[in-house]
Short mmCIF file of C-alpha atoms in Angstrom, two decimals:
data_model
loop_
_atom_site.label_atom_id
_atom_site.label_comp_id
_atom_site.label_asym_id
_atom_site.label_seq_id
_atom_site.Cartn_x
_atom_site.Cartn_y
_atom_site.Cartn_z
CA MET A 1 97.01 86.45 81.07
CA CYS A 2 100.00 87.92 82.79
CA GLN A 3 103.03 89.96 81.89
CA LEU A 4 106.71 89.10 82.17
CA LEU A 5 109.80 91.25 82.62
CA GLY A 6 113.37 89.99 82.53
CA MET A 7 116.78 91.63 82.68
CA ASN A 8 120.19 90.16 81.90
CA CYS A 9 123.37 92.28 82.18
CA ASN A 10 127.14 92.09 82.10
CA VAL A 11 127.44 94.10 85.34
CA PRO A 12 125.02 94.29 88.30
CA THR A 13 122.36 96.82 87.29
CA ASP A 14 119.25 98.10 89.01
CA ILE A 15 115.85 97.52 87.41
CA VAL A 16 114.07 100.45 89.09
CA PHE A 17 113.27 102.27 85.81
CA SER A 18 111.87 99.25 83.96
CA PHE A 19 110.06 97.90 87.01
CA THR A 20 108.39 101.26 87.60
CA GLY A 21 106.74 101.14 84.18
CA PHE A 22 106.03 97.43 84.44
CA ALA A 23 104.40 97.73 87.88
CA MET A 24 101.94 100.32 86.50
CA ARG A 25 100.44 97.49 84.46
CA GLY A 26 99.68 95.70 87.73
CA GLY A 27 96.29 97.33 88.19
CA HIS A 28 96.77 100.81 86.70
CA THR A 29 97.51 101.00 82.97
CA ASP A 30 96.49 97.37 82.61
CA THR A 31 94.40 94.79 84.49
CA HIS A 32 97.03 92.47 85.97
CA HIS A 33 96.02 92.91 89.58
CA ASP A 34 96.07 89.38 91.00
CA GLY A 35 99.52 89.54 92.52
CA TRP A 36 103.03 90.05 91.33
CA GLY A 37 106.58 88.97 92.07
CA ILE A 38 110.22 89.62 91.30
CA ALA A 39 113.44 87.70 91.88
CA PHE A 40 116.95 89.17 91.81
CA PHE A 41 120.08 87.04 91.68
CA GLU A 42 122.92 88.37 93.80
CA GLY A 43 125.85 86.01 93.40
CA ALA A 44 124.40 82.56 93.96
CA GLY A 45 121.74 84.00 96.27
CA VAL A 46 118.25 85.16 95.34
CA ARG A 47 116.10 87.96 96.69
CA HIS A 48 112.55 86.81 96.08
CA PHE A 49 109.57 89.14 96.60
CA VAL A 50 106.01 88.03 95.99
CA ASP A 51 102.74 89.68 96.91
CA HIS A 52 99.15 88.76 96.21
CA GLN A 53 98.18 92.43 96.20
CA ALA A 54 98.16 94.38 92.94
CA ALA A 55 101.62 95.74 92.16
CA ILE A 56 100.35 99.33 92.23
CA ALA A 57 98.97 98.88 95.78
CA SER A 58 101.81 96.80 97.23
CA PRO A 59 104.18 98.24 99.86
CA VAL A 60 106.74 95.67 98.71
CA ALA A 61 106.54 96.96 95.12
CA GLU A 62 107.05 100.47 96.52
CA LEU A 63 110.25 99.24 98.17
CA ILE A 64 111.51 97.75 94.88
CA LYS A 65 110.84 101.04 93.09
CA ARG A 66 112.84 102.97 95.68
CA TYR A 67 115.62 100.53 96.59
CA PRO A 68 118.11 100.04 93.72
CA ILE A 69 118.95 96.37 94.18
CA LYS A 70 121.69 95.59 91.66
CA SER A 71 121.59 92.28 89.87
CA ARG A 72 122.79 90.64 86.66
CA ASN A 73 119.65 88.52 86.27
CA VAL A 74 116.13 89.54 87.24
CA ILE A 75 112.74 88.00 86.47
CA ALA A 76 109.46 89.76 87.34
CA HIS A 77 105.81 88.90 86.78
CA ILE A 78 102.44 90.53 87.25
CA ARG A 79 99.51 88.19 87.39
CA LYS A 80 95.98 88.10 86.11
CA ALA A 81 94.68 84.81 87.42
CA THR A 82 93.56 82.31 84.80
CA GLN A 83 94.31 79.05 86.64
CA GLY A 84 94.71 78.87 90.42
CA GLN A 85 93.20 81.25 92.96
CA VAL A 86 94.69 84.57 94.04
CA ALA A 87 97.08 83.39 96.76
CA LEU A 88 100.72 83.89 97.63
CA GLU A 89 101.69 80.34 96.66
CA ASN A 90 100.42 81.00 93.12
CA CYS A 91 102.47 84.16 92.58
CA HIS A 92 105.36 83.96 90.12
CA PRO A 93 108.30 83.82 89.93
CA PHE A 94 108.81 80.40 91.50
CA VAL A 95 112.14 79.33 92.98
CA ARG A 96 113.60 75.82 93.33
CA GLU A 97 117.10 74.43 93.77
CA LEU A 98 118.81 72.14 91.23
CA TRP A 99 122.53 71.24 91.11
CA GLY A 100 123.23 73.48 94.10
CA ARG A 101 121.88 76.56 92.33
CA TYR A 102 118.58 78.39 92.65
CA TRP A 103 116.40 78.42 89.54
CA VAL A 104 113.85 81.15 89.00
CA PHE A 105 110.89 80.72 86.63
CA ALA A 106 107.91 82.79 85.53
CA HIS A 107 105.25 82.04 82.92
CA ASN A 108 102.65 83.95 80.97
CA GLY A 109 99.92 81.93 79.30
CA ASP A 110 97.65 79.00 79.81
CA LEU A 111 98.35 75.27 79.47
CA LYS A 112 95.48 72.88 78.76
CA GLU A 113 95.44 69.14 79.45
CA PHE A 114 98.99 69.37 80.73
CA ASN A 115 99.40 66.46 83.15
CA PRO A 116 103.04 65.39 83.22
CA VAL A 117 104.08 62.53 85.50
CA LEU A 118 106.06 63.93 88.43
CA THR A 119 108.48 61.52 90.09
CA GLY A 120 108.44 63.42 93.40
CA SER A 121 111.69 65.35 93.34
CA TYR A 122 109.84 68.61 92.56
CA ARG A 123 106.20 69.08 93.53
CA PRO A 124 104.04 72.17 93.09
CA VAL A 125 103.03 73.96 96.29
CA GLY A 126 100.28 76.01 94.64
CA CYS A 127 97.80 75.00 91.96
CA THR A 128 98.96 76.74 88.78
CA ASP A 129 99.81 75.11 85.47
CA SER A 130 102.92 77.33 85.57
CA GLU A 131 104.48 75.89 88.73
CA LEU A 132 103.63 72.41 87.44
CA ALA A 133 105.51 73.16 84.21
CA PHE A 134 108.49 74.46 86.20
CA CYS A 135 108.63 71.33 88.39
CA TYR A 136 108.41 69.13 85.30
CA LEU A 137 111.16 71.09 83.55
CA LEU A 138 113.61 70.78 86.47
CA GLN A 139 112.78 67.11 86.86
CA GLU A 140 113.50 66.48 83.16
CA LEU A 141 116.73 68.49 83.24
CA HIS A 142 117.87 66.46 86.23
CA ALA A 143 116.88 63.24 84.46
CA ARG A 144 118.97 64.21 81.41
CA PHE A 145 122.10 65.45 83.10
CA GLY A 146 122.07 63.61 86.43
CA ASP A 147 123.97 65.25 89.26
CA ALA A 148 126.44 67.03 86.97
CA PRO A 149 125.17 70.40 85.72
CA PRO A 150 125.62 70.83 81.95
CA ALA A 151 127.48 73.66 80.26
CA LEU A 152 125.28 76.47 78.95
CA PRO A 153 125.18 75.29 75.28
CA GLN A 154 124.06 71.80 76.38
CA LEU A 155 121.43 73.31 78.68
CA HIS A 156 120.27 75.55 75.83
CA ALA A 157 119.94 72.56 73.52
CA ALA A 158 118.05 70.53 76.14
CA LEU A 159 115.56 73.35 76.71
CA ALA A 160 115.12 73.77 72.94
CA GLU A 161 114.04 70.12 72.90
CA LEU A 162 111.90 70.17 76.05
CA LEU A 163 109.97 73.44 75.72
CA PRO A 164 107.98 72.68 72.55
CA GLY A 165 106.43 69.67 74.32
CA ILE A 166 105.08 71.97 77.04
CA ALA A 167 104.18 74.82 74.67
CA ALA A 168 102.07 72.37 72.62
CA HIS A 169 99.54 72.48 75.49
CA GLY A 170 98.72 76.14 75.01
CA THR A 171 100.53 79.43 75.52
CA PHE A 172 103.98 79.27 77.07
CA ASN A 173 105.80 82.57 77.23
CA MET A 174 108.35 82.00 79.97
CA MET A 175 111.61 83.08 81.54
CA LEU A 176 114.11 80.90 83.37
CA SER A 177 117.43 81.72 85.05
CA SER A 178 119.88 80.15 87.46
CA GLY A 179 121.84 83.36 87.83
CA GLU A 180 124.45 82.96 85.10
CA ALA A 181 122.15 83.48 82.10
CA LEU A 182 118.50 84.05 81.22
CA PHE A 183 116.38 81.92 78.91
CA ALA A 184 113.23 83.38 77.37
CA HIS A 185 110.70 81.38 75.36
CA CYS A 186 107.91 82.98 73.33
CA SER A 187 104.59 81.46 72.32
CA THR A 188 102.66 84.62 71.56
CA SER A 189 104.30 87.81 72.82
CA LEU A 190 107.78 88.70 73.98
CA HIS A 191 110.04 91.63 73.03
CA TYR A 192 113.61 92.53 73.87
CA LEU A 193 116.20 95.22 73.44
CA VAL A 194 119.87 95.57 74.35
CA ARG A 195 120.96 98.86 75.88
CA GLN A 196 124.64 99.65 75.40
CA HIS A 197 126.99 102.51 74.60
CA PRO A 198 125.99 105.10 73.39
CA PHE A 199 123.14 104.88 75.92
CA PRO A 200 119.83 106.58 75.07
CA THR A 201 117.40 108.60 77.09
CA ALA A 202 114.52 106.18 77.49
CA LYS A 203 110.91 107.22 78.06
CA LEU A 204 108.42 104.90 79.72
CA SER A 205 105.15 104.24 77.92
CA ASP A 206 103.19 103.57 81.16
CA GLU A 207 104.29 106.55 83.22
CA ASP A 208 105.68 110.00 82.58
CA LEU A 209 109.26 109.10 83.41
CA SER A 210 112.52 109.32 81.45
CA VAL A 211 116.06 108.25 82.28
CA ASP A 212 119.24 109.31 80.52
CA PHE A 213 121.13 106.03 80.86
CA SER A 214 124.39 107.66 79.73
CA GLN A 215 124.46 109.41 83.12
CA VAL A 216 124.22 106.20 85.15
CA THR A 217 126.33 103.77 83.11
CA THR A 218 129.86 103.16 81.92
CA PRO A 219 130.64 102.54 78.22
CA GLN A 220 131.24 98.85 79.00
CA ASP A 221 127.76 98.23 80.46
CA ARG A 222 125.34 96.11 78.48
CA VAL A 223 121.77 95.38 79.54
CA ALA A 224 119.20 93.18 77.83
CA VAL A 225 115.57 93.83 78.80
CA ILE A 226 112.94 91.25 77.82
CA VAL A 227 109.24 92.01 78.30
CA THR A 228 105.78 90.96 77.14
CA GLN A 229 105.04 94.38 75.63
CA PRO A 230 107.62 97.14 75.00
CA LEU A 231 108.15 99.39 78.02
CA THR A 232 109.46 102.50 76.28
CA THR A 233 108.17 104.61 73.41
CA ASN A 234 111.45 105.83 71.92
CA GLU A 235 113.54 102.67 71.66
CA GLN A 236 113.61 99.89 69.09
CA TRP A 237 112.22 96.66 70.56
CA THR A 238 112.60 93.36 68.71
CA ALA A 239 109.69 90.92 68.78
CA PHE A 240 110.37 87.23 69.37
CA ALA A 241 108.97 84.87 66.75
CA PRO A 242 106.37 82.37 68.01
CA GLY A 243 108.15 79.26 69.29
CA GLU A 244 111.45 81.10 69.67
CA LEU A 245 113.81 80.37 72.58
CA LYS A 246 116.53 82.93 73.25
CA LEU A 247 119.48 82.71 75.61
CA PHE A 248 120.85 85.96 77.07
CA VAL A 249 124.36 86.05 78.56
CA ASP A 250 126.11 89.21 79.76
CA GLY A 251 123.41 91.34 78.14
CA MET A 252 123.80 89.72 74.72
CA VAL A 253 121.63 87.34 72.72
CA GLN A 254 123.42 84.07 72.03
CA ASP A 255 123.19 82.00 68.88
CA THR A 256 120.62 79.24 68.65
CA PRO A 257 122.15 75.88 69.56
CA VAL A 258 122.84 73.45 66.74
CA ALA A 259 121.39 70.01 67.41
CA MET B 1 127.05 83.13 116.58
CA CYS B 2 123.67 84.26 115.43
CA GLN B 3 120.25 84.86 116.88
CA LEU B 4 116.94 83.24 116.08
CA LEU B 5 113.36 84.45 116.36
CA GLY B 6 110.27 82.37 115.70
CA MET B 7 106.54 82.93 116.03
CA ASN B 8 103.71 80.40 115.96
CA CYS B 9 100.07 81.51 116.38
CA ASN B 10 96.51 80.29 116.15
CA VAL B 11 95.48 83.27 114.00
CA PRO B 12 97.58 85.29 111.53
CA THR B 13 99.51 87.81 113.63
CA ASP B 14 102.03 90.47 112.74
CA ILE B 15 105.54 90.25 114.17
CA VAL B 16 106.36 93.97 113.94
CA PHE B 17 106.84 94.44 117.71
CA SER B 18 109.12 91.44 118.26
CA PHE B 19 111.02 91.99 115.02
CA THR B 20 111.69 95.62 115.95
CA GLY B 21 113.50 94.57 119.11
CA PHE B 22 115.19 91.62 117.41
CA ALA B 23 116.47 93.71 114.48
CA MET B 24 118.19 96.09 116.94
CA ARG B 25 120.54 93.21 117.74
CA GLY B 26 121.56 93.16 114.07
CA GLY B 27 124.34 95.69 114.50
CA HIS B 28 123.04 97.99 117.24
CA THR B 29 122.46 96.45 120.69
CA ASP B 30 124.47 93.40 119.61
CA THR B 31 127.07 92.49 116.98
CA HIS B 32 125.10 90.35 114.53
CA HIS B 33 125.72 92.48 111.46
CA ASP B 34 126.57 89.94 108.75
CA GLY B 35 123.11 89.75 107.21
CA TRP B 36 119.66 88.78 108.31
CA GLY B 37 116.50 87.19 106.99
CA ILE B 38 112.88 86.45 107.75
CA ALA B 39 110.27 84.13 106.25
CA PHE B 40 106.50 84.44 106.71
CA PHE B 41 104.09 81.68 105.79
CA GLU B 42 100.87 82.92 104.23
CA GLY B 43 98.71 79.89 103.49
CA ALA B 44 101.01 77.51 101.64
CA GLY B 45 103.04 80.42 100.27
CA VAL B 46 106.13 82.01 101.80
CA ARG B 47 107.36 85.58 101.83
CA HIS B 48 111.12 85.30 102.14
CA PHE B 49 113.30 88.33 102.77
CA VAL B 50 117.08 88.10 103.08
CA ASP B 51 119.71 90.80 103.08
CA HIS B 52 123.47 90.70 103.55
CA GLN B 53 123.38 94.15 105.10
CA ALA B 54 123.06 94.52 108.87
CA ALA B 55 119.41 94.46 109.94
CA ILE B 56 119.64 97.96 111.42
CA ALA B 57 120.89 99.38 108.06
CA SER B 58 118.65 97.39 105.73
CA PRO B 59 115.82 99.09 103.78
CA VAL B 60 114.12 95.68 103.63
CA ALA B 61 114.18 95.40 107.43
CA GLU B 62 112.66 98.89 107.54
CA LEU B 63 109.82 97.61 105.38
CA ILE B 64 109.22 94.64 107.70
CA LYS B 65 109.08 96.97 110.70
CA ARG B 66 106.47 99.16 108.99
CA TYR B 67 104.41 96.64 107.02
CA PRO B 68 102.34 94.38 109.31
CA ILE B 69 102.49 91.13 107.35
CA LYS B 70 100.22 88.69 109.17
CA SER B 71 101.32 85.11 109.47
CA ARG B 72 100.79 82.04 111.67
CA ASN B 73 104.41 80.89 111.34
CA VAL B 74 107.45 83.14 111.07
CA ILE B 75 111.18 82.39 111.36
CA ALA B 76 113.81 85.16 111.46
CA HIS B 77 117.58 85.18 111.85
CA ILE B 78 120.36 87.71 112.26
CA ARG B 79 123.78 86.52 111.36
CA LYS B 80 127.27 86.87 112.71
CA ALA B 81 129.34 84.88 110.25
CA THR B 82 131.25 81.93 111.70
CA GLN B 83 131.31 79.64 108.65
CA GLY B 84 130.74 80.90 105.11
CA GLN B 85 131.41 84.42 103.83
CA VAL B 86 129.01 87.35 104.10
CA ALA B 87 126.87 86.75 101.02
CA LEU B 88 123.19 86.58 100.21
CA GLU B 89 123.27 82.82 99.61
CA ASN B 90 124.53 82.31 103.18
CA CYS B 91 121.73 84.29 104.83
CA HIS B 92 119.15 82.35 106.82
CA PRO B 93 116.37 81.34 106.76
CA PHE B 94 116.72 78.86 103.92
CA VAL B 95 113.73 77.63 101.94
CA ARG B 96 113.25 74.31 100.11
CA GLU B 97 110.24 72.31 98.96
CA LEU B 98 109.36 68.84 100.24
CA TRP B 99 106.05 66.99 99.78
CA GLY B 100 104.60 69.95 97.90
CA ARG B 101 105.16 72.30 100.83
CA TYR B 102 107.79 74.91 101.48
CA TRP B 103 110.08 74.28 104.46
CA VAL B 104 111.83 77.13 106.21
CA PHE B 105 114.92 76.59 108.37
CA ALA B 106 117.30 78.77 110.39
CA HIS B 107 120.21 77.79 112.61
CA ASN B 108 122.31 79.37 115.31
CA GLY B 109 125.58 77.66 116.17
CA ASP B 110 128.53 75.93 114.64
CA LEU B 111 128.88 72.34 113.42
CA LYS B 112 132.33 70.75 113.27
CA GLU B 113 133.32 67.77 111.14
CA PHE B 114 129.79 67.53 109.85
CA ASN B 115 130.04 65.86 106.44
CA PRO B 116 126.82 63.96 105.75
CA VAL B 117 126.46 62.10 102.45
CA LEU B 118 124.01 63.98 100.22
CA THR B 119 122.24 61.90 97.59
CA GLY B 120 121.59 64.88 95.33
CA SER B 121 117.93 65.68 95.97
CA TYR B 122 118.88 68.71 98.11
CA ARG B 123 122.18 70.49 97.64
CA PRO B 124 123.44 73.61 99.41
CA VAL B 125 123.73 76.74 97.28
CA GLY B 126 125.91 78.60 99.77
CA CYS B 127 128.74 77.32 101.94
CA THR B 128 127.34 77.24 105.48
CA ASP B 129 127.16 74.24 107.79
CA SER B 130 123.57 75.38 108.43
CA GLU B 131 122.28 74.97 104.88
CA LEU B 132 124.10 71.64 104.69
CA ALA B 133 122.28 70.48 107.83
CA PHE B 134 118.95 71.61 106.36
CA CYS B 135 119.54 69.73 103.09
CA TYR B 136 120.53 66.61 105.03
CA LEU B 137 117.47 66.89 107.26
CA LEU B 138 115.02 67.12 104.34
CA GLN B 139 116.79 64.29 102.55
CA GLU B 140 116.49 62.05 105.63
CA LEU B 141 112.83 62.97 106.18
CA HIS B 142 112.11 62.09 102.57
CA ALA B 143 114.04 58.83 102.94
CA ARG B 144 111.95 57.88 106.00
CA PHE B 145 108.52 58.79 104.76
CA GLY B 146 108.85 58.55 100.97
CA ASP B 147 106.41 60.61 98.95
CA ALA B 148 103.67 60.57 101.62
CA PRO B 149 104.06 63.33 104.20
CA PRO B 150 103.74 62.08 107.78
CA ALA B 151 101.28 63.35 110.38
CA LEU B 152 102.71 65.86 112.83
CA PRO B 153 103.36 63.38 115.71
CA GLN B 154 105.31 61.08 113.37
CA LEU B 155 107.28 64.04 112.03
CA HIS B 156 107.97 65.17 115.59
CA ALA B 157 109.24 61.69 116.53
CA ALA B 158 111.43 61.51 113.40
CA LEU B 159 113.02 64.88 114.17
CA ALA B 160 113.56 63.85 117.80
CA GLU B 161 115.59 60.93 116.43
CA LEU B 162 117.45 62.83 113.71
CA LEU B 163 118.43 66.07 115.43
CA PRO B 164 120.75 64.67 118.14
CA GLY B 165 122.94 63.17 115.39
CA ILE B 166 123.45 66.65 113.91
CA ALA B 167 123.68 68.43 117.28
CA ALA B 168 126.49 66.03 118.28
CA HIS B 169 128.72 67.97 115.85
CA GLY B 170 128.55 71.20 117.82
CA THR B 171 125.89 73.78 118.56
CA PHE B 172 122.54 73.34 116.90
CA ASN B 173 119.88 75.80 117.99
CA MET B 174 117.42 75.69 115.11
CA MET B 175 113.89 76.40 113.92
CA LEU B 176 111.97 74.57 111.22
CA SER B 177 108.47 75.06 109.84
CA SER B 178 106.39 73.99 106.86
CA GLY B 179 103.62 76.42 107.70
CA GLU B 180 101.38 74.26 109.88
CA ALA B 181 103.62 74.12 112.97
CA LEU B 182 107.02 75.25 114.21
CA PHE B 183 109.79 73.03 115.58
CA ALA B 184 112.51 74.53 117.76
CA HIS B 185 115.60 72.67 118.95
CA CYS B 186 117.97 73.99 121.59
CA SER B 187 121.63 73.17 122.09
CA THR B 188 122.69 76.14 124.17
CA SER B 189 120.16 78.99 124.22
CA LEU B 190 116.50 79.30 123.32
CA HIS B 191 113.60 80.84 125.25
CA TYR B 192 109.87 81.02 124.64
CA LEU B 193 106.67 82.47 125.96
CA VAL B 194 103.01 82.16 125.08
CA ARG B 195 100.98 85.36 124.95
CA GLN B 196 97.27 84.83 125.49
CA HIS B 197 94.26 86.37 127.24
CA PRO B 198 94.60 88.42 129.45
CA PHE B 199 97.23 90.03 127.24
CA PRO B 200 99.99 92.07 128.90
CA THR B 201 101.67 95.31 127.98
CA ALA B 202 105.08 94.14 126.82
CA LYS B 203 108.21 96.27 126.94
CA LEU B 204 111.15 95.59 124.61
CA SER B 205 114.57 95.16 126.17
CA ASP B 206 116.44 96.42 123.05
CA GLU B 207 114.45 99.58 122.31
CA ASP B 208 112.23 101.94 124.22
CA LEU B 209 108.97 100.51 122.90
CA SER B 210 105.91 99.03 124.59
CA VAL B 211 102.75 97.48 123.19
CA ASP B 212 99.51 96.84 125.05
CA PHE B 213 98.56 93.60 123.31
CA SER B 214 95.07 93.67 124.82
CA GLN B 215 94.31 96.54 122.42
CA VAL B 216 95.27 94.64 119.30
CA THR B 217 94.05 91.11 120.02
CA THR B 218 90.88 89.14 120.67
CA PRO B 219 90.52 86.87 123.75
CA GLN B 220 90.91 83.80 121.50
CA ASP B 221 94.34 84.81 120.11
CA ARG B 222 97.37 82.81 121.19
CA VAL B 223 100.92 83.57 120.13
CA ALA B 224 104.09 81.66 120.96
CA VAL B 225 107.34 83.60 120.55
CA ILE B 226 110.62 81.67 120.55
CA VAL B 227 113.94 83.52 120.62
CA THR B 228 117.62 83.07 121.47
CA GLN B 229 117.51 85.66 124.27
CA PRO B 230 114.30 87.11 125.82
CA LEU B 231 113.00 90.15 123.94
CA THR B 232 111.01 91.82 126.71
CA THR B 233 111.86 92.83 130.26
CA ASN B 234 108.48 92.41 131.93
CA GLU B 235 107.31 88.99 130.76
CA GLN B 236 108.15 85.49 131.95
CA TRP B 237 110.30 83.65 129.40
CA THR B 238 110.93 79.91 129.73
CA ALA B 239 114.39 78.61 128.86
CA PHE B 240 114.69 75.42 126.78
CA ALA B 241 116.83 72.68 128.29
CA PRO B 242 119.94 71.72 126.28
CA GLY B 243 118.98 69.05 123.77
CA GLU B 244 115.29 69.91 123.97
CA LEU B 245 113.06 69.82 120.89
CA LYS B 246 109.70 71.58 121.15
CA LEU B 247 106.79 71.54 118.74
CA PHE B 248 104.51 74.60 118.63
CA VAL B 249 101.03 74.32 117.10
CA ASP B 250 98.42 77.10 117.20
CA GLY B 251 100.52 79.03 119.70
CA MET B 252 100.79 76.12 122.14
CA VAL B 253 103.64 73.82 123.12
CA GLN B 254 102.85 70.20 122.32
CA ASP B 255 103.82 67.19 124.36
CA THR B 256 107.05 65.39 123.60
CA PRO B 257 106.44 62.40 121.34
CA VAL B 258 106.61 58.96 122.89
CA ALA B 259 108.85 56.58 120.98
#
């Protein structure tokens, strides 16, 4: 199994604090040492870093911890291989283009007997069930909406219909973003919190590190952090229910779409 | 205008020496300060780094200069914006997937009145003529060969037919790779050399730095370096002819395809 970390904010925010704790699980406080990756949206562009080394040993992860890249949507992943060998092409998150936007996807879990028919517009490069699910998802979204990208509520509703069909094949905790919002789906384990004014001092559970967010924010800032297991010991994290899909926009949870 | 750097080798090789000289042109020895990028193939996977900061000021470029990522195919680019604003989504190289492989593309030059019809399978995310040309190229390759990827000679012949139609719109120095080989097309300026046994001591033209390659190679290693302007002062670089397309495989130039 793997671990996921996502961030969705109303203003570009750096993820150095959360990533520092998260990366410790990549071979130090936990056993997810078969690669890692992180993608930051910056406008319509994406900075995409993947490494098949353990996150604690990776010079690229060191860079991320030191270089405060500011982004409104971030998805990160540390991998413990279950399907697919340890190789760069199997590291999450994966990136593809649809409707002239980049889409970023990461998955935690295992899918069994999942053999969707791919029409050829998106094909996996590696050999993970995760990348296969991502390709299938983009293909189905394109099939539904054609060349005209849907509004967010319609996209939310389409994913609410599509994801259970994939999740039925096993465990499908996942995060998906095209830079304007972040979708998170839980099969077994996902937690979130929203940091906003008055900002707390947060203390990492995986490393002896605290940050007083009130010193580095403005009262208008709002940041949602979504993660497999809570990252801090002194904040209130909310667990997703199994089967739950949540949409985060501007650091806030949106209502569930009505069919 | 921009500058291009490519490397194609028979064994995974690090590009630290060449990139160090090349990156100096990103704002120091030359005026290409509107972003930069580099993509390394590692097996079927790609490490893709882009930054809208000048290469000489970028912490990510610092990492590349210090971290010897080994790859058989690398494409790098430093940008001086001519079309499209300075933004991450306009930084080369661009990456897309076709036939279950990643394709990496970078372009130096300007295309005028270039308005190809895109069918929707590949759409630009940014607003450069370069990304548009890349999307068009992949679309046309897919149209020619369908879902079955061609062998390298057929791909070479197809590109030799397709590229003049794009280059007719202006200046189209470009590099393209899917990880097994590297294509380079020259409109106005491109040079290459092949480093092989007996390896020389090479001296950068943009920084006071020399490397004795005989100390860091085996007699079987072969490395082709392709670049807009020669990077070293004491090696023999070969200029491409205008309109020339070259295919590099395992560090060697291949013959031109026969129609």
